[in-house]
CSV table of C-alpha atoms and ligand atoms in Angstrom, one decimal:
chain,number,residue,atom,x,y,z
A,222,UNK,CA,223.8,122.4,161.3
A,223,UNK,CA,225.1,121.9,165.0
A,224,UNK,CA,223.9,120.0,168.0
A,225,UNK,CA,220.7,118.7,165.8
A,226,UNK,CA,220.3,115.3,167.6
A,227,UNK,CA,217.9,115.5,170.3
A,228,UNK,CA,217.3,119.2,169.9
A,229,UNK,CA,213.5,118.5,170.3
A,230,UNK,CA,212.0,115.7,172.3
A,231,UNK,CA,209.1,114.0,173.2
A,232,UNK,CA,209.4,112.2,176.6
A,233,UNK,CA,206.7,110.0,177.2
A,234,UNK,CA,206.2,108.1,180.5
A,235,UNK,CA,204.8,105.1,178.6
A,236,UNK,CA,204.5,104.4,174.8
A,237,UNK,CA,203.6,101.3,172.7
A,238,UNK,CA,206.8,101.6,170.7
A,239,UNK,CA,208.9,104.6,170.4
A,240,UNK,CA,209.8,103.8,166.8
A,241,UNK,CA,206.1,103.8,166.1
A,242,UNK,CA,205.6,107.1,167.9
A,243,UNK,CA,208.4,108.6,166.0
A,244,UNK,CA,207.3,107.4,162.8
A,245,UNK,CA,203.8,109.2,163.5
A,246,UNK,CA,205.6,112.3,164.2
A,247,UNK,CA,207.7,112.0,161.1
A,248,UNK,CA,204.5,111.9,159.1
A,249,UNK,CA,203.6,115.2,160.9
A,250,UNK,CA,206.7,116.9,159.7
A,251,UNK,CA,208.9,116.2,162.9
A,252,UNK,CA,212.5,117.8,162.1
A,253,UNK,CA,215.8,116.5,161.5
A,254,UNK,CA,217.0,115.3,164.8
A,255,UNK,CA,213.7,114.7,166.9
A,256,UNK,CA,213.8,112.2,169.6
A,257,UNK,CA,211.2,110.1,171.5
A,258,UNK,CA,212.0,108.4,174.6
A,259,UNK,CA,209.6,106.4,176.6
A,260,UNK,CA,209.9,105.4,180.4
A,261,UNK,CA,208.5,102.0,179.2
A,262,UNK,CA,207.1,100.2,176.2
A,263,UNK,CA,204.1,98.1,176.1
A,264,UNK,CA,204.9,96.9,172.7
A,265,UNK,CA,208.5,97.7,172.2
A,266,UNK,CA,209.7,95.9,168.7
A,267,UNK,CA,212.7,94.3,167.4
A,268,UNK,CA,213.3,93.4,163.8
A,269,UNK,CA,211.2,91.2,161.6
A,270,UNK,CA,208.2,91.6,164.1
A,271,UNK,CA,210.3,90.2,167.1
A,272,UNK,CA,209.4,91.9,170.5
A,273,UNK,CA,211.7,94.0,172.6
A,274,UNK,CA,211.5,93.8,176.2
A,275,UNK,CA,211.3,97.2,177.6
A,276,UNK,CA,210.4,97.5,181.1
A,277,UNK,CA,209.8,100.9,183.1
A,278,UNK,CA,212.8,102.3,184.5
A,279,UNK,CA,215.1,99.8,183.2
A,280,UNK,CA,216.7,101.1,180.1
A,281,UNK,CA,217.1,103.7,177.6
A,282,UNK,CA,214.3,103.5,174.9
A,283,UNK,CA,214.8,106.1,172.4
A,284,UNK,CA,214.1,106.6,168.7
A,285,UNK,CA,215.3,109.5,166.6
A,286,UNK,CA,214.0,110.9,163.3
A,287,UNK,CA,216.9,111.4,160.7
A,288,UNK,CA,216.6,113.2,157.4
A,289,UNK,CA,219.8,112.4,156.1
A,290,UNK,CA,221.4,114.3,153.1
A,291,UNK,CA,222.3,110.8,151.1
A,292,UNK,CA,220.2,108.7,149.0
A,293,UNK,CA,217.6,106.5,150.5
A,294,UNK,CA,219.5,103.1,149.2
A,295,UNK,CA,222.0,104.7,151.9
A,296,UNK,CA,219.5,104.8,154.8
A,297,UNK,CA,220.1,101.2,156.3
A,298,UNK,CA,223.6,102.1,157.0
A,299,UNK,CA,222.4,104.7,159.6
A,300,UNK,CA,222.0,101.4,161.9
A,301,UNK,CA,225.7,101.0,161.7
A,302,UNK,CA,226.3,104.6,162.8
A,303,UNK,CA,223.9,104.0,166.0
A,304,UNK,CA,225.7,100.7,166.8
A,305,UNK,CA,229.1,102.5,166.8
A,306,UNK,CA,227.6,105.6,168.7
A,307,UNK,CA,225.9,103.3,171.5
A,308,UNK,CA,228.8,101.0,171.5
A,309,UNK,CA,231.2,104.1,172.6
A,310,UNK,CA,228.7,105.4,174.8
A,311,UNK,CA,228.1,102.4,176.8
A,312,UNK,CA,231.8,101.6,176.9
A,313,UNK,CA,232.7,105.2,178.1
A,314,UNK,CA,230.2,105.3,180.9
A,315,UNK,CA,230.2,101.6,182.1
A,316,UNK,CA,233.7,100.6,181.6
A,317,UNK,CA,232.6,97.5,180.1
A,318,UNK,CA,234.3,96.0,176.9
A,319,UNK,CA,231.3,96.2,174.3
A,320,UNK,CA,231.4,93.9,171.1
A,321,UNK,CA,229.7,94.6,168.1
A,322,UNK,CA,227.9,91.6,166.6
A,323,UNK,CA,227.0,92.2,163.0
A,324,UNK,CA,224.9,93.7,161.8
A,325,UNK,CA,224.0,95.7,165.0
A,326,UNK,CA,223.6,93.8,168.4
A,327,UNK,CA,226.0,95.0,171.1
A,328,UNK,CA,227.1,92.3,173.3
A,329,UNK,CA,228.7,92.7,176.8
A,330,UNK,CA,230.1,89.1,178.3
A,331,UNK,CA,228.5,87.5,175.6
A,332,UNK,CA,224.8,88.9,176.6
A,333,UNK,CA,223.0,91.4,174.3
A,334,UNK,CA,222.7,94.5,176.2
A,335,UNK,CA,221.5,96.9,173.0
A,336,UNK,CA,219.5,96.3,170.0
A,337,UNK,CA,219.0,98.7,167.2
A,338,UNK,CA,215.7,99.0,164.8
A,339,UNK,CA,215.9,101.1,161.7
A,340,UNK,CA,213.0,102.0,159.8
A,341,UNK,CA,211.5,104.4,157.1
A,342,UNK,CA,208.9,106.5,157.0
A,343,UNK,CA,208.5,108.7,153.7
A,344,UNK,CA,211.8,110.2,153.4
A,345,UNK,CA,212.5,110.2,157.2
A,346,UNK,CA,214.8,107.6,158.6
A,347,UNK,CA,213.8,106.4,161.8
A,348,UNK,CA,216.5,104.7,164.2
A,349,UNK,CA,215.5,103.1,167.4
A,350,UNK,CA,217.8,102.0,170.2
A,351,UNK,CA,217.1,99.9,173.1
A,352,UNK,CA,219.9,100.0,175.9
A,353,UNK,CA,219.5,97.8,179.1
A,354,UNK,CA,220.8,99.6,182.1
A,355,UNK,CA,219.5,98.2,185.0
A,356,UNK,CA,218.1,94.9,184.8
A,357,UNK,CA,218.9,91.9,186.7
A,358,UNK,CA,218.7,88.5,185.2
A,359,UNK,CA,215.0,88.1,186.7
A,360,UNK,CA,213.7,91.4,185.4
A,361,UNK,CA,213.9,89.9,181.9
A,362,UNK,CA,211.4,87.4,180.5
A,363,UNK,CA,212.3,84.0,181.1
A,364,UNK,CA,213.3,83.3,177.5
A,365,UNK,CA,216.1,86.1,177.7
A,366,UNK,CA,217.7,85.2,180.9
A,367,UNK,CA,220.4,83.3,179.5
A,368,UNK,CA,221.0,85.8,176.5
A,369,UNK,CA,220.1,89.2,177.9
A,370,UNK,CA,222.4,91.4,180.1
A,371,UNK,CA,222.1,94.9,181.3
A,372,UNK,CA,225.2,97.3,182.1
A,373,UNK,CA,224.3,97.1,185.7
A,374,UNK,CA,224.2,93.5,185.7
A,375,UNK,CA,227.4,93.0,184.0
A,376,UNK,CA,229.6,96.1,185.0
A,377,UNK,CA,228.0,96.8,188.3
A,378,UNK,CA,227.8,100.3,187.3
A,379,UNK,CA,224.7,102.1,187.3
A,380,UNK,CA,224.7,104.6,184.1
A,381,UNK,CA,222.3,107.3,184.5
A,382,UNK,CA,220.3,107.1,181.4
A,383,UNK,CA,220.4,111.0,180.6
A,384,UNK,CA,224.2,110.7,180.6
A,385,UNK,CA,224.1,107.9,178.2
A,386,UNK,CA,221.5,109.8,176.0
A,387,UNK,CA,223.6,112.4,175.5
A,388,UNK,CA,226.8,110.6,174.8
A,389,UNK,CA,225.0,108.5,172.4
A,390,UNK,CA,223.3,111.4,170.6
A,391,UNK,CA,226.5,112.9,170.2
A,392,UNK,CA,228.6,110.0,169.0
A,393,UNK,CA,225.6,109.5,166.4
A,394,UNK,CA,225.4,113.3,165.5
A,395,UNK,CA,229.2,113.4,164.6
A,396,UNK,CA,229.2,110.2,162.5
A,397,UNK,CA,226.0,111.0,160.6
A,398,UNK,CA,227.5,114.4,159.7
A,399,UNK,CA,230.6,113.0,158.5
A,400,UNK,CA,228.9,109.8,156.9
A,401,UNK,CA,232.4,108.1,156.8
A,402,UNK,CA,232.2,105.5,159.4
A,403,UNK,CA,231.9,102.2,157.8
A,404,UNK,CA,236.0,101.6,157.9
A,405,UNK,CA,235.3,102.1,161.7
A,406,UNK,CA,232.5,99.9,161.8
A,407,UNK,CA,234.7,97.2,160.2
A,408,UNK,CA,237.7,97.6,162.5
A,409,UNK,CA,234.9,97.5,165.6
A,410,UNK,CA,232.9,94.6,164.5
A,411,UNK,CA,233.8,91.5,166.5
A,412,UNK,CA,232.1,89.1,163.7
A,413,UNK,CA,234.6,90.3,161.0
A,414,UNK,CA,237.7,87.7,161.0
A,415,UNK,CA,235.5,85.3,163.1
A,416,UNK,CA,234.3,81.8,162.0
A,417,UNK,CA,230.7,81.8,161.8
A,418,UNK,CA,227.8,79.9,161.4
A,419,UNK,CA,225.0,81.4,158.8
A,420,UNK,CA,221.5,80.1,159.7
A,421,UNK,CA,219.1,80.6,156.6
A,422,UNK,CA,215.8,79.5,156.2
A,423,UNK,CA,216.5,76.5,154.4
A,424,UNK,CA,220.2,75.7,155.1
A,425,UNK,CA,223.0,76.1,157.7
A,426,UNK,CA,226.7,76.6,156.7
A,427,UNK,CA,229.9,77.6,158.3
A,428,UNK,CA,232.4,80.0,157.1
A,429,UNK,CA,234.9,82.6,157.9
A,430,UNK,CA,233.5,86.3,157.8
A,431,UNK,CA,236.1,88.4,155.8
A,432,UNK,CA,234.4,91.8,155.8
A,433,UNK,CA,231.4,94.0,155.4
A,434,UNK,CA,230.9,95.8,152.1
A,435,UNK,CA,229.9,99.3,151.6
A,436,UNK,CA,226.2,98.2,151.8
A,437,UNK,CA,226.6,96.5,155.2
A,438,UNK,CA,226.3,93.1,153.7
A,439,UNK,CA,228.4,90.4,155.7
A,440,UNK,CA,230.9,88.7,153.3
A,441,UNK,CA,231.7,85.0,154.3
A,442,UNK,CA,234.0,82.6,152.7
A,443,UNK,CA,232.5,79.4,152.7
A,444,UNK,CA,234.7,75.9,153.0
A,445,UNK,CA,234.7,75.5,149.4
A,446,UNK,CA,236.1,79.0,149.0
A,447,UNK,CA,233.5,81.0,147.7
A,448,UNK,CA,232.8,84.4,149.1
A,449,UNK,CA,229.1,84.6,149.9
A,450,UNK,CA,227.1,87.6,150.6
A,451,UNK,CA,224.9,87.5,153.6
A,452,UNK,CA,222.2,90.0,154.0
A,453,UNK,CA,220.9,91.3,157.5
A,454,UNK,CA,217.3,90.1,158.1
A,455,UNK,CA,217.8,86.8,155.9
A,456,UNK,CA,219.8,84.9,158.7
A,457,UNK,CA,221.2,84.2,162.2
A,458,UNK,CA,225.0,84.4,162.7
A,459,UNK,CA,226.5,82.1,165.5
A,460,UNK,CA,230.2,82.3,166.1
A,461,UNK,CA,231.6,78.9,166.1
B,599,BT5,C1,216.6,94.5,168.0
B,599,BT5,O1,215.6,93.5,167.1
B,599,BT5,O2,217.6,94.2,168.6
B,599,BT5,C2,216.2,95.8,167.9
B,599,BT5,C3,215.5,96.0,169.3
B,599,BT5,C4,215.2,97.6,169.1
B,599,BT5,C5,214.5,98.4,170.2
B,599,BT5,C6,214.1,99.6,170.4
B,599,BT5,S1,213.8,100.2,171.9
B,599,BT5,C7,213.6,101.8,171.4
B,599,BT5,C8,212.8,101.4,169.8
B,599,BT5,N1,211.4,101.4,169.8
B,599,BT5,C9,211.1,100.1,169.4
B,599,BT5,O3,209.8,99.7,169.5
B,599,BT5,N2,212.0,99.4,169.3
B,599,BT5,C10,213.2,100.4,169.5
B,599,BT5,P1,216.3,92.0,166.8
B,599,BT5,O4,217.7,92.0,166.2
B,599,BT5,O5,215.3,91.5,165.9
B,599,BT5,O6,216.4,91.3,168.1
B,599,BT5,C11,215.1,90.8,168.9
B,599,BT5,C12,215.4,89.9,169.7
B,599,BT5,O7,216.1,90.0,170.9
B,599,BT5,C13,214.2,89.1,170.7
B,599,BT5,O8,213.7,88.3,169.6
B,599,BT5,C14,214.8,88.5,171.6
B,599,BT5,O9,215.3,87.3,171.3
B,599,BT5,C15,215.8,89.5,172.2
B,599,BT5,N3,215.5,90.8,173.1
B,599,BT5,C16,214.4,91.3,173.1
B,599,BT5,N4,214.2,92.1,174.2
B,599,BT5,C17,215.5,92.2,174.6
B,599,BT5,C18,216.1,93.1,175.7
B,599,BT5,N5,215.4,93.8,176.5
B,599,BT5,N6,217.5,92.8,175.9
B,599,BT5,C19,218.2,91.9,175.0
B,599,BT5,N7,217.6,90.9,174.2
B,599,BT5,C20,216.2,91.3,173.9
């Protein structure tokens, strides 16, 4: 199927969360590739119940419904395809050098400019992406001012949301159709090859990130030489 990503859309001035609206739409039978975009989100969500700051007119807040031709166990890999697509689109349109931090944060000048949230609704996958386009530091909530950034703040370029949307959806569509993006992800992920600190609930340890396996699990060799599997969601990773 050609050009399925974004072939139908719901464009809302405001939504609680585009992921939430996309899930409701998926339940009603939204087709593969349907997207929900909101000008602002009043309850934008990150992973593990965290909040995503999504002020009006400041960014692209988009969720896509994907009905993949792969087993459900592989759905989480969609977030890696989205990370690659968003990194390419942001780099092409802003000229900035974008780093992918495992699993799927995009950083520019050390600040987070993109977040991705993949969820499931029945047999559909919902992949949400938030791209900060126009914020200056003071537009972020105080607790994010040191860590968050936008394309305009960091590159000086005003990237049009519709151009970014198209580039991002094209890059996603291509990767989902080929379903062969994990080598590209490994090559692009800046965490691979880096010395990292793994912060788990009870303990913190350091090691060398040696790779990402076929399921998206980060492989980290600890000081004793043991390669340990680090699952997204359980931990937070810092470069050391
Ligand atoms: C994410 O979670 O990074 C996933 C964010 C996904 C947002 C999109 S927007 C469209 C769609 N609809 C939704 O409701 N969500 C998706 P996580 O890795 O858990 O990171 C969340 C953390 O990032 C927060 O705890 C903050 O520290 C930080 N953060 C929040 N808002 C931010 C922003 N606008 N820019 C940069 N960092 C932010």
